[in-house]
PDB file of C-alpha atoms and ligand atoms in Angstrom:
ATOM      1  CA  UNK N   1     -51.348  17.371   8.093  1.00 57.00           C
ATOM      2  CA  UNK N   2     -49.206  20.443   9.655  1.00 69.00           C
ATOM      3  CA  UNK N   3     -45.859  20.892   8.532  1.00 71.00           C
ATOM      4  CA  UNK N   4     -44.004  19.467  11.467  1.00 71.00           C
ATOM      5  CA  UNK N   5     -45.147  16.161  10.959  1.00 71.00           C
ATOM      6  CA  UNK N   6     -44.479  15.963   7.237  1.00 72.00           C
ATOM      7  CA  UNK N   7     -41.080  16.869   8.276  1.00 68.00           C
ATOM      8  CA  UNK N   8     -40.738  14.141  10.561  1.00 71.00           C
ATOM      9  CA  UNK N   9     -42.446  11.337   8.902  1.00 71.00           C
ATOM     10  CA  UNK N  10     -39.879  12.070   5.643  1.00 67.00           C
ATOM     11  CA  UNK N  11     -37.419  12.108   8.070  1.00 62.00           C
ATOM     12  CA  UNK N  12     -37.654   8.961   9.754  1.00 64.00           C
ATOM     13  CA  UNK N  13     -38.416   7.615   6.231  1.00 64.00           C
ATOM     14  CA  UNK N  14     -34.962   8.441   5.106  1.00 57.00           C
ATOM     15  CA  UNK N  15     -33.570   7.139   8.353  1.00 55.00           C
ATOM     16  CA  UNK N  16     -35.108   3.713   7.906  1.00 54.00           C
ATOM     17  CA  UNK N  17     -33.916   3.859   4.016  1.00 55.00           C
ATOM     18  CA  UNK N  18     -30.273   5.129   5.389  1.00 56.00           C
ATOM     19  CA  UNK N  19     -29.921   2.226   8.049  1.00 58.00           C
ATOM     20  CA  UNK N  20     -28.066  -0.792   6.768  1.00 65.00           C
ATOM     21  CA  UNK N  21     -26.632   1.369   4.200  1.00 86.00           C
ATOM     22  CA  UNK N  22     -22.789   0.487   3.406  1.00 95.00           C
ATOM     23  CA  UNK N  23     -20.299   3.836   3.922  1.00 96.00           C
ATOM     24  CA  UNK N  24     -18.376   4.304   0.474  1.00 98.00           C
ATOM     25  CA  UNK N  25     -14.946   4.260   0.765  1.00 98.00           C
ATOM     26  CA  UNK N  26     -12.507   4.434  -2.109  1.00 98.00           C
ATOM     27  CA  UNK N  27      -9.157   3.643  -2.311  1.00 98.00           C
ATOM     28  CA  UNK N  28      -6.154   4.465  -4.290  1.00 98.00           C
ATOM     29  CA  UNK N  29      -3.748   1.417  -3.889  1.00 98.00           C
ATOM     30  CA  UNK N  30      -3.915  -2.212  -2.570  1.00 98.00           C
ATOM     31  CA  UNK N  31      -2.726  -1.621   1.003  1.00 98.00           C
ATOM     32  CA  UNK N  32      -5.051   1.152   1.491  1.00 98.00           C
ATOM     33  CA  UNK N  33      -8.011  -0.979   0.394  1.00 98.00           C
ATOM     34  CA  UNK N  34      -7.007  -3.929   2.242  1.00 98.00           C
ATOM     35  CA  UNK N  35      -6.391  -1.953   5.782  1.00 98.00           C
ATOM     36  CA  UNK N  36      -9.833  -0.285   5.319  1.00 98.00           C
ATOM     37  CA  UNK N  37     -11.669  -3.724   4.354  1.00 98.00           C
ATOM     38  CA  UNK N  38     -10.261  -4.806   7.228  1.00 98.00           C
ATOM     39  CA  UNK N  39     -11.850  -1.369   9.471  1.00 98.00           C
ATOM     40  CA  UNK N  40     -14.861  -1.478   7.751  1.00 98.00           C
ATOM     41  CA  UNK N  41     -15.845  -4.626   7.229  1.00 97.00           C
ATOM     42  CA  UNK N  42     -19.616  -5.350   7.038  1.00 96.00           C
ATOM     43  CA  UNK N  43     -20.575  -1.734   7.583  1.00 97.00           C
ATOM     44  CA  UNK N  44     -18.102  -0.480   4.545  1.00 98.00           C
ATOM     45  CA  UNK N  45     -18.199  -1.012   0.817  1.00 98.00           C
ATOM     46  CA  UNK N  46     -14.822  -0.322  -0.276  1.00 98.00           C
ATOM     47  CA  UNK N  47     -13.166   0.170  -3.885  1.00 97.00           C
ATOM     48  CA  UNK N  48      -9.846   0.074  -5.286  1.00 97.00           C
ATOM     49  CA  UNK N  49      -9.291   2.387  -7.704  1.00 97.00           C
ATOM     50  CA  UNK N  50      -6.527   0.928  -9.886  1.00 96.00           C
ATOM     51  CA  UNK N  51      -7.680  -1.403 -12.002  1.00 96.00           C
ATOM     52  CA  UNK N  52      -6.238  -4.493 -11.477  1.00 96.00           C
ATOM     53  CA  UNK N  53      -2.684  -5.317 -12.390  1.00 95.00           C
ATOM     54  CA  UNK N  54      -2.421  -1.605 -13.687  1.00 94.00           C
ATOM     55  CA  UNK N  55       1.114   0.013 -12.281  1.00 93.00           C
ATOM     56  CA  UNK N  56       0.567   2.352  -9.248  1.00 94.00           C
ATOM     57  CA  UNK N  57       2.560   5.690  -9.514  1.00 93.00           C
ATOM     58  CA  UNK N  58       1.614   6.628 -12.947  1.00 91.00           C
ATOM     59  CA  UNK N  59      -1.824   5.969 -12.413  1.00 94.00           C
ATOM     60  CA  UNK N  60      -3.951   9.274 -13.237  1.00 93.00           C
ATOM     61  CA  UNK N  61      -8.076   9.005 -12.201  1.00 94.00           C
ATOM     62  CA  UNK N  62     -10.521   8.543 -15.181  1.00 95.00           C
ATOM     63  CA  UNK N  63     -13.660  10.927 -15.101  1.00 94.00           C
ATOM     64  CA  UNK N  64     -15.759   7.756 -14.128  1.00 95.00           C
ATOM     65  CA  UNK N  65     -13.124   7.573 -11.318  1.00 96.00           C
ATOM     66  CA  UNK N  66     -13.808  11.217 -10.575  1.00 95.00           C
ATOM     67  CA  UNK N  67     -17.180  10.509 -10.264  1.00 95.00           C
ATOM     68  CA  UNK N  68     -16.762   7.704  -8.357  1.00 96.00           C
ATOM     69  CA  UNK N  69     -14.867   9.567  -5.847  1.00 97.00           C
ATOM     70  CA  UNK N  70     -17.210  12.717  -5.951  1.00 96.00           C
ATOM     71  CA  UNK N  71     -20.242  10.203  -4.491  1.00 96.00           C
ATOM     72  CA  UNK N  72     -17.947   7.932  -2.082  1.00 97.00           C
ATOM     73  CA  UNK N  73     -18.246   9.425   2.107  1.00 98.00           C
ATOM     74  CA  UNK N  74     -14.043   8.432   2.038  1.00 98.00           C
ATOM     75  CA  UNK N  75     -11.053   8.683  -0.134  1.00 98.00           C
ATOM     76  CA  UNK N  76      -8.228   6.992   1.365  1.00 98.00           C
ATOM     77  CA  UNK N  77      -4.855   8.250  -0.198  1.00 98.00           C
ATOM     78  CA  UNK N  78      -1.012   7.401   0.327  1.00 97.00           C
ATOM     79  CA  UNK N  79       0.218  11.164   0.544  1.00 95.00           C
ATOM     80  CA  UNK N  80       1.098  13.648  -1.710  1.00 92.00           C
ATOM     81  CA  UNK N  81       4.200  11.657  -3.394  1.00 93.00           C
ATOM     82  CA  UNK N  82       1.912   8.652  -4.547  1.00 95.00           C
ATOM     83  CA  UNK N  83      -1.182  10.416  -5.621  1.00 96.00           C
ATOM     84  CA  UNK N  84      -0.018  14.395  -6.149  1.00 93.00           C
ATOM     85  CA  UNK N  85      -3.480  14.578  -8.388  1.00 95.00           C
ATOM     86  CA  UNK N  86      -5.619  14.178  -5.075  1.00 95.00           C
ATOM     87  CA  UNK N  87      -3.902  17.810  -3.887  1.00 91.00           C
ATOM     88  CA  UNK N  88      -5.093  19.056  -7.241  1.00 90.00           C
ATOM     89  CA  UNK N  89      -8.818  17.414  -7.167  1.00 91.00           C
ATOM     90  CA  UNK N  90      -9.602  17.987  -3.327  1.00 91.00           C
ATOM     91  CA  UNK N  91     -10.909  21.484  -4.039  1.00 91.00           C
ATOM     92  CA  UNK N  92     -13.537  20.170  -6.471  1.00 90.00           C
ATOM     93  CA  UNK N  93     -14.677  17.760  -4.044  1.00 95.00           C
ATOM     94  CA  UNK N  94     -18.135  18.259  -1.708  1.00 95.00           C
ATOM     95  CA  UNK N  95     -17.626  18.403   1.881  1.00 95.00           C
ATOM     96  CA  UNK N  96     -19.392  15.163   2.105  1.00 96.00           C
ATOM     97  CA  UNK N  97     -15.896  12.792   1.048  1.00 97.00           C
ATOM     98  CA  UNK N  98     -13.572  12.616   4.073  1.00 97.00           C
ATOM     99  CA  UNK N  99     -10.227  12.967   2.276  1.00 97.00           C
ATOM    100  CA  UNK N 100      -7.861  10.872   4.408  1.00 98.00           C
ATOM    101  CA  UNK N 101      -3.727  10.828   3.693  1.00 98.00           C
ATOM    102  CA  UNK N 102      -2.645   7.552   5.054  1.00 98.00           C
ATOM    103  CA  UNK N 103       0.881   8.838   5.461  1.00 98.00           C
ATOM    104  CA  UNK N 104      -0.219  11.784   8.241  1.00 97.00           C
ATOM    105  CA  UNK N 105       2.282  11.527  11.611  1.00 97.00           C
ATOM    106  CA  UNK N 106       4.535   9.299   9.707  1.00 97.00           C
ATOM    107  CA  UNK N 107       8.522  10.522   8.995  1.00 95.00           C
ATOM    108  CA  UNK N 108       9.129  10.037   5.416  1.00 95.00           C
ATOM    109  CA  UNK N 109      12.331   9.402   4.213  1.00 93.00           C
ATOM    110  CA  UNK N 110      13.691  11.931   1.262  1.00 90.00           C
ATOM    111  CA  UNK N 111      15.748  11.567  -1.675  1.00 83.00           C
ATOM    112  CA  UNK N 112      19.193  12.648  -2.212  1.00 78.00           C
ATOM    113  CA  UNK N 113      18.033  15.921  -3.546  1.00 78.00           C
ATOM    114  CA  UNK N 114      15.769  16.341  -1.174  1.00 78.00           C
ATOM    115  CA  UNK N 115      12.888  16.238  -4.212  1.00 85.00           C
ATOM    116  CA  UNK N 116      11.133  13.321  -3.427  1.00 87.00           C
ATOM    117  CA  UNK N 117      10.029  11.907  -0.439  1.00 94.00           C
ATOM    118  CA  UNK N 118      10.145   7.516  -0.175  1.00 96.00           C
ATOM    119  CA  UNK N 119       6.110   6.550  -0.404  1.00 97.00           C
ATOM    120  CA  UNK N 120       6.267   3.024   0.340  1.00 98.00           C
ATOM    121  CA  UNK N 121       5.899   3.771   3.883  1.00 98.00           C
ATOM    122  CA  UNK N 122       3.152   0.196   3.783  1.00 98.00           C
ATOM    123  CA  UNK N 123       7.101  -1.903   3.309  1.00 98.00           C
ATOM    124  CA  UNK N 124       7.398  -1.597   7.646  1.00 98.00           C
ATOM    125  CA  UNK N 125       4.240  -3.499   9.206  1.00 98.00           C
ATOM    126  CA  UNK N 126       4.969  -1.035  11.800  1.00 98.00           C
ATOM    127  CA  UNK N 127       4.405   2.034   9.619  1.00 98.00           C
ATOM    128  CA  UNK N 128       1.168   0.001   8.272  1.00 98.00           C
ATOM    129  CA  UNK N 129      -0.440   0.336  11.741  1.00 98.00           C
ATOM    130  CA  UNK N 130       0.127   4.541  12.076  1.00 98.00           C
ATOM    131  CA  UNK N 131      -1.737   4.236   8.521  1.00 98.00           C
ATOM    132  CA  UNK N 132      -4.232   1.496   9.777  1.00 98.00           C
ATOM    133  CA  UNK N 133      -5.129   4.789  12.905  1.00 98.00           C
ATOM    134  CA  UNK N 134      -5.008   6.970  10.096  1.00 98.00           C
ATOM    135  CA  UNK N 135      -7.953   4.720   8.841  1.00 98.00           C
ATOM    136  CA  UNK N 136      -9.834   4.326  11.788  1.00 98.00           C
ATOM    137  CA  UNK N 137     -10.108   8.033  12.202  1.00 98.00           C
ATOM    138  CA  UNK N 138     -11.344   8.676   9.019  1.00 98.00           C
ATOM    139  CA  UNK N 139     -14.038   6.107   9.610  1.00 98.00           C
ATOM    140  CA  UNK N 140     -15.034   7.725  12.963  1.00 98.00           C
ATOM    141  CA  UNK N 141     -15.314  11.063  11.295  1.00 98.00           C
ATOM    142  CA  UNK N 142     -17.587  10.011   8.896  1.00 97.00           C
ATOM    143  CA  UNK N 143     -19.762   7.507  10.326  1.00 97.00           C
ATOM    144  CA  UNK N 144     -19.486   8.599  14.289  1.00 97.00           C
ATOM    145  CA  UNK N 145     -22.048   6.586  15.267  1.00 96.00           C
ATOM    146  CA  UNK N 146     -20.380   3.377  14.371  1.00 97.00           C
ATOM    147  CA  UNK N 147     -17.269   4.523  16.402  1.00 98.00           C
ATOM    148  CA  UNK N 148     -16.838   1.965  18.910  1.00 98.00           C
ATOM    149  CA  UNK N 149     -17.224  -1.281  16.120  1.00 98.00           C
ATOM    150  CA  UNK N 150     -14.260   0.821  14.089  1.00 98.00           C
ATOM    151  CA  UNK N 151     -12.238   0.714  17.007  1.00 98.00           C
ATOM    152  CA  UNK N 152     -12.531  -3.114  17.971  1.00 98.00           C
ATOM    153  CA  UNK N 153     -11.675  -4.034  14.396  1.00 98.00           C
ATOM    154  CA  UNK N 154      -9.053  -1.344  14.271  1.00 98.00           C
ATOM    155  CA  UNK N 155      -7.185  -3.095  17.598  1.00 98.00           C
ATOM    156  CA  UNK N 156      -7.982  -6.800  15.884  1.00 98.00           C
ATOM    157  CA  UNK N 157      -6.124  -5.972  12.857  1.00 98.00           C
ATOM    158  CA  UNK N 158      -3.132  -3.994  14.155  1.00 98.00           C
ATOM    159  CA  UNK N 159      -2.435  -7.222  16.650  1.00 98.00           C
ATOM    160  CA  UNK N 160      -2.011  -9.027  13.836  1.00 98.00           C
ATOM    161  CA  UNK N 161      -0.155  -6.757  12.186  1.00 98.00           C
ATOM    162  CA  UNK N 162       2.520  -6.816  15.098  1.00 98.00           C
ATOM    163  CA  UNK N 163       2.315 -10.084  14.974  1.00 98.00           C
ATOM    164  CA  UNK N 164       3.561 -10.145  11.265  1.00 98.00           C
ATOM    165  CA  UNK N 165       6.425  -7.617  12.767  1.00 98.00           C
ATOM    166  CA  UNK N 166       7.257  -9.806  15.531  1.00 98.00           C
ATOM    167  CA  UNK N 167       7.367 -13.248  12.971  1.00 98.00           C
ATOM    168  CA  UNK N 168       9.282 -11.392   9.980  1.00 98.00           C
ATOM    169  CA  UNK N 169      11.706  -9.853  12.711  1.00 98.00           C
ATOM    170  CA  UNK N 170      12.802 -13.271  14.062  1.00 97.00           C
ATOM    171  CA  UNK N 171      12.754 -14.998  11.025  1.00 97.00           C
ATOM    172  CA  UNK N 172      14.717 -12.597   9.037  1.00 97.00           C
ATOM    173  CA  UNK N 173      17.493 -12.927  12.826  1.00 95.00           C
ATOM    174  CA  UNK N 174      18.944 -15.698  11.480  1.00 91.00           C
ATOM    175  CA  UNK N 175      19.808 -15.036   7.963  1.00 93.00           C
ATOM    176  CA  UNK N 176      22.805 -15.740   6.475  1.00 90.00           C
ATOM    177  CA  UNK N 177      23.295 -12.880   4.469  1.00 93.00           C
ATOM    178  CA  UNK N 178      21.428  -9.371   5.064  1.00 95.00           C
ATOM    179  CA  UNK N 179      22.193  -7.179   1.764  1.00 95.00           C
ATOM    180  CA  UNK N 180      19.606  -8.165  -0.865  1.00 96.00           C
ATOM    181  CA  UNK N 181      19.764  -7.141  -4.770  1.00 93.00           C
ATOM    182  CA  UNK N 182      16.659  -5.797  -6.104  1.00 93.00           C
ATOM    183  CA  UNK N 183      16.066  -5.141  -9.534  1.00 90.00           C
ATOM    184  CA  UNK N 184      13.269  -2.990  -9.247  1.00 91.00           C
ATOM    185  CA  UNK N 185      12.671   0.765  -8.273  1.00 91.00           C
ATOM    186  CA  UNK N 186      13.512   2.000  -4.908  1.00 93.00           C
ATOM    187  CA  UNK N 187      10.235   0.151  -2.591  1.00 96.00           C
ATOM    188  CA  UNK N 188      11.861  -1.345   0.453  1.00 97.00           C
ATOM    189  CA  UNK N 189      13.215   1.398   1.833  1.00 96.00           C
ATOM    190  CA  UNK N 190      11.461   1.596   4.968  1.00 98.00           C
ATOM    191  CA  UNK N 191      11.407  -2.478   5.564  1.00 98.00           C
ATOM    192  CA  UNK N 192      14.757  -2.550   4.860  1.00 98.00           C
ATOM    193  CA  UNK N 193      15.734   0.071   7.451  1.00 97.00           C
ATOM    194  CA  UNK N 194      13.369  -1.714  10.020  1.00 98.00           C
ATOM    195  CA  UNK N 195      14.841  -5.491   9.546  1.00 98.00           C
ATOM    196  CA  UNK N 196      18.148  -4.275   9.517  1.00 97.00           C
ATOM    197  CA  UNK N 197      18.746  -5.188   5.902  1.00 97.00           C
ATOM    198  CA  UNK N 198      20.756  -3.220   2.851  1.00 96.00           C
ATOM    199  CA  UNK N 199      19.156  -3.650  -0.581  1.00 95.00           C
ATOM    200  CA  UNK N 200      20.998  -2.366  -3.513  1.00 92.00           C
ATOM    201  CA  UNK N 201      18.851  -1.603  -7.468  1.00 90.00           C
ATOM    202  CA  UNK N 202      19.424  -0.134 -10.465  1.00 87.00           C
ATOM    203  CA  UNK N 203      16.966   2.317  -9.956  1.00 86.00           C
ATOM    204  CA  UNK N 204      17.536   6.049  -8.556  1.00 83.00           C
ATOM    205  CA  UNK N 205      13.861   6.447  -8.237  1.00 86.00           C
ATOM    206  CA  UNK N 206      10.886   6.009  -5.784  1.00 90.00           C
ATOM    207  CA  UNK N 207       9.056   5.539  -9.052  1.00 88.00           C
ATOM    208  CA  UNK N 208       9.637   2.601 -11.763  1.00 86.00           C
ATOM    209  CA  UNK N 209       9.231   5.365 -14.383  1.00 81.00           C
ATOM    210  CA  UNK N 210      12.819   5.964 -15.375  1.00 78.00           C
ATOM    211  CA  UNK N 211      14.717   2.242 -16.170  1.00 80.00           C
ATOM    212  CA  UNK N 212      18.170   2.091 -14.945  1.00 84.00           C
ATOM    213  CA  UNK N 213      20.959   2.988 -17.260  1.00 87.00           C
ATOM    214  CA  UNK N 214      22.851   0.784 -18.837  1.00 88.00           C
ATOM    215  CA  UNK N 215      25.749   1.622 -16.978  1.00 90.00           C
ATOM    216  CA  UNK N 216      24.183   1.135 -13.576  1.00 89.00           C
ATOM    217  CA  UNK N 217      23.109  -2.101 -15.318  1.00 88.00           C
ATOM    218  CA  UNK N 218      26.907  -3.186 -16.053  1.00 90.00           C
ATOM    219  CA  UNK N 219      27.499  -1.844 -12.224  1.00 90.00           C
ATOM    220  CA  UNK N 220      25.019  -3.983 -10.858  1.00 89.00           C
ATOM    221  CA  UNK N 221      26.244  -6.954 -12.405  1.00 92.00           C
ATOM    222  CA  UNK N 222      30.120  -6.898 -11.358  1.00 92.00           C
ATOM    223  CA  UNK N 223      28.391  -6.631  -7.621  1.00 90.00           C
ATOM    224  CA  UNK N 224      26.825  -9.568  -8.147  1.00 90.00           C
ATOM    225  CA  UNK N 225      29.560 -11.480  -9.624  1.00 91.00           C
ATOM    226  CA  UNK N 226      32.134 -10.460  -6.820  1.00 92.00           C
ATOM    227  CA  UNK N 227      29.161 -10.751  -3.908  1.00 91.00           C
ATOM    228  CA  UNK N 228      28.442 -14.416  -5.064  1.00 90.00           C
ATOM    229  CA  UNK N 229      24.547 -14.034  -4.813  1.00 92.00           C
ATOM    230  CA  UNK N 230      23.049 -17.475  -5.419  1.00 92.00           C
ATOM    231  CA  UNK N 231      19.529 -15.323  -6.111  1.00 94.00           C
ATOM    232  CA  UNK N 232      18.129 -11.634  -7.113  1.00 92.00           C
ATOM    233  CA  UNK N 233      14.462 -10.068  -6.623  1.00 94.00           C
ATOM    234  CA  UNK N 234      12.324  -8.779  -9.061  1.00 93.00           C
ATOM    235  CA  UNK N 235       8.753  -6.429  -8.580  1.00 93.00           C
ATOM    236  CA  UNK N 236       5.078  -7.248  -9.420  1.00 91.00           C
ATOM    237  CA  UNK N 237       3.296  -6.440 -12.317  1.00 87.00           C
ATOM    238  CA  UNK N 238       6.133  -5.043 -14.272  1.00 82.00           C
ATOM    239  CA  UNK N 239       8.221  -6.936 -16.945  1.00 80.00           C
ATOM    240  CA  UNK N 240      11.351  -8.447 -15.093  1.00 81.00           C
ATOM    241  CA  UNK N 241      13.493  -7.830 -17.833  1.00 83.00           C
ATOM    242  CA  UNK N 242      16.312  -5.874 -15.653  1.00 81.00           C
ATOM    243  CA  UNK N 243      16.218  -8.608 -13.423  1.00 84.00           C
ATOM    244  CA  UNK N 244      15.830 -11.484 -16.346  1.00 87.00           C
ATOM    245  CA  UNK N 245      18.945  -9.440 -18.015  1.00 86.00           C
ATOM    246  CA  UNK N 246      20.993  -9.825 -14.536  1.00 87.00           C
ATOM    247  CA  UNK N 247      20.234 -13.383 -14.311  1.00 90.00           C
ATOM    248  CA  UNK N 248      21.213 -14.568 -17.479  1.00 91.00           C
ATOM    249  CA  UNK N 249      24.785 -12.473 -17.161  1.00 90.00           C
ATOM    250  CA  UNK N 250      25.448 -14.054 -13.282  1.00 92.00           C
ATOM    251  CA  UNK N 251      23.540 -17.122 -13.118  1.00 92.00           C
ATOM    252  CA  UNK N 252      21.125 -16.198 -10.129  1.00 92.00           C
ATOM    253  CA  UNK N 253      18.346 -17.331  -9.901  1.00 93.00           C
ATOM    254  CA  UNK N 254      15.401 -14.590  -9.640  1.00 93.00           C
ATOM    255  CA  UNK N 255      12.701 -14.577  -6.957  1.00 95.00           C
ATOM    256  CA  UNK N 256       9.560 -11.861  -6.424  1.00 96.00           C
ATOM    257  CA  UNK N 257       9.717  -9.659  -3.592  1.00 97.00           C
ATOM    258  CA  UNK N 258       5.778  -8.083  -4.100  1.00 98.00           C
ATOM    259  CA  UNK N 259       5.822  -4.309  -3.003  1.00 97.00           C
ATOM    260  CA  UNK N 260       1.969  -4.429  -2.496  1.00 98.00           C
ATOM    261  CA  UNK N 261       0.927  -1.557  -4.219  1.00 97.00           C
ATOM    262  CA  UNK N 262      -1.021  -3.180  -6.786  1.00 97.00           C
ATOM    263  CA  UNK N 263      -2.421  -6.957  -7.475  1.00 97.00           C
ATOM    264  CA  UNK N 264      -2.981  -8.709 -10.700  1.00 96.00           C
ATOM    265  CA  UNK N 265      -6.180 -10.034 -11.341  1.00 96.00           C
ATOM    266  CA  UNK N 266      -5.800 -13.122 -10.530  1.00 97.00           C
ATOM    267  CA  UNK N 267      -4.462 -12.682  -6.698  1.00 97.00           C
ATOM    268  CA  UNK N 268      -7.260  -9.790  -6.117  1.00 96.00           C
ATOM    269  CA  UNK N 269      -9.803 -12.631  -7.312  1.00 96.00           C
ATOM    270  CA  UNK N 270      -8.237 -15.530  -5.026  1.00 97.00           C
ATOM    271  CA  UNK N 271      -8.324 -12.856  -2.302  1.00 96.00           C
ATOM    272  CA  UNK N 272      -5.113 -12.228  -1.634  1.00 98.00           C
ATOM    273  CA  UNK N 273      -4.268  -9.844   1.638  1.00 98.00           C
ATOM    274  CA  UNK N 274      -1.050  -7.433   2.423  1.00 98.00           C
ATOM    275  CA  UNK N 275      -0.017 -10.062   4.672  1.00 98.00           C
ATOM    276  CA  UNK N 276      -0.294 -12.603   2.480  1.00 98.00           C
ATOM    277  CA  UNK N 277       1.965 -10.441   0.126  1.00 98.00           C
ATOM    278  CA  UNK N 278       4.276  -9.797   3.476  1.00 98.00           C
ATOM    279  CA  UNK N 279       4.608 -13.542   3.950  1.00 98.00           C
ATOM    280  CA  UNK N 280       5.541 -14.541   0.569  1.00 98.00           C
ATOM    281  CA  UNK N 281       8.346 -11.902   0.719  1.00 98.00           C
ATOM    282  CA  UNK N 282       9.464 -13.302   3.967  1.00 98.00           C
ATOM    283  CA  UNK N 283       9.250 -16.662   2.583  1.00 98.00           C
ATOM    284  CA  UNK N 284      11.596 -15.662  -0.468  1.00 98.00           C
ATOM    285  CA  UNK N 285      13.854 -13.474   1.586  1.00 98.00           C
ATOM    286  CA  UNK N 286      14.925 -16.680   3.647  1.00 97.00           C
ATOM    287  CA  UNK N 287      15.189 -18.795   0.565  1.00 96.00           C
ATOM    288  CA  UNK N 288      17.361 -15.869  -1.576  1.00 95.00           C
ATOM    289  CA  UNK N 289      19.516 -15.087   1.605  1.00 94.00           C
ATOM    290  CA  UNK N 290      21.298 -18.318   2.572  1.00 84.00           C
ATOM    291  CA  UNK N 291      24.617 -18.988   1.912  1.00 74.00           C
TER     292      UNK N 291
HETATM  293 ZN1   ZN S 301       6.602   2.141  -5.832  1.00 54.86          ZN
END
């Protein structure tokens, strides 16, 4: 046998063994996984890295995750405010992972100090579908020949994305009150600013790392006795104990509103999606804001 056709035959052998082969994608929080289950979909085999129900913006990679990430053709990421340790790891990585920042073309809104910028950008459906292209292209880049089956499922899932829009914008028209008490960190900055709503916490933080003081505590609570909110909000997957605190000093009632970056178990099992999560907040938003 000459050399040519040893080279060929193992290459159409590893052809045959590559086709039907799943891409790897990971990625780093809940919205990222869902818009790229939603890209990929047969052709992808995509992985959230949290582990379920663990909080988001603390969340450092384990050296299984490392590896994980080392052998996957994608890493999907929220930019360099959510996960600063993929700027740190991207130089170790093999040419072979398309790193993809979610958050690329969008305008991020800063901090007071200018220190941080706001990385919930995921809040404003509309914002979800610049990272839902920021998807798509990744896929293209790394599996080209699968370009045009990315694409249809790209424009599926943004329709209904703008769908969502279009429902939570003329839902959220009629509601009786617009200003909305959170007792979690800063999250809905970006849906707040696209539904035309003002949302006030006890939090000075993009991050639920640093609790409230107790004097923005005592703050929070004379604006709620002087507003005359019948209900307050609390975040996922974190004790409520601000917002259980609040209650019990104003008699509101508390209801979720689910920032998305993270599912419990139990919701990732029953297959919860982000607009699912987007729908429930809707859902409590009308309930929390009447008069
Ligand atoms: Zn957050």
């Amino acid at each position: 046998m000459n050399r040519l056709f040893i080279t060929t035959f193992f290459t159409l052998i590893l052809t045959v063994l590559s086709f039907g082969e799943k891409i790897k994608v990971i990625a780093t929080i809940f919205p990222n996984y869902d818009f790229a289950r939603n890209i990929g979909k047969e052709m992808a085999e995509v992985t959230l890295l949290l582990p379920p129900g663990v909080e988001a913006h603390s969340y450092e990679p384990t050296p299984r995750d490392m590896v994980r990430i080392t052998t996957s053709d994608i890493l999907l990421y929220t930019g360099e405010d959510m996960e600063p340790w993929v700027h740190r790891m991207s130089r170790n990585l093999p040419d072979s992972v398309t790193i993809c920042d979610l958050s690329h073309g969008v305008n991020k809104v800063e901090d007071e100090d200018h220190g941080h910028s706001d990385p919930h950008i995921w809040t404003d459906p509309l914002l979800a579908m610049q990272m839902v292209d920021n998807v798509t292209e990744a896929f293209i880049q790394a599996d080209p020949k699968n370009r045009e089956y990315y694409t249809q499922n790209s424009k599926a899932y943004k329709n209904k994305l703008y769908q969502l829009h279009q429902k939570i914008e003329k839902e959220l028209s009629s509601i009786d009150r617009r200003d909305v008490v959170f007792a979690g960190h800063m999250v809905f900055g970006y849906f707040a600013k696209r539904y035309d709503l003002t949302f006030t916490t006890p939090y000075r933080s993009f991050s639920p790392d640093a609790e409230p003081t107790p004097r923005r505590m005592a703050e929070l609570i004379t604006t709620i006795k002087k507003g005359g909110y019948s209900h307050i909000y609390f975040e996922e997957l974190i004790n409520p104990k601000s917002a259980k605190l609040i209650a019990r000093e104003t008699g509101a009632e508390i209801l979720l509103l689910h920032g998305a970056h993270n599912l419990s178990k139990e919701d990732l099992k029953a297959g919860k999606s982000y607009i699912d999560i987007m729908e429930g907040n809707l859902k409590n938003l009308k309930r929390g804001l009447k008069k």
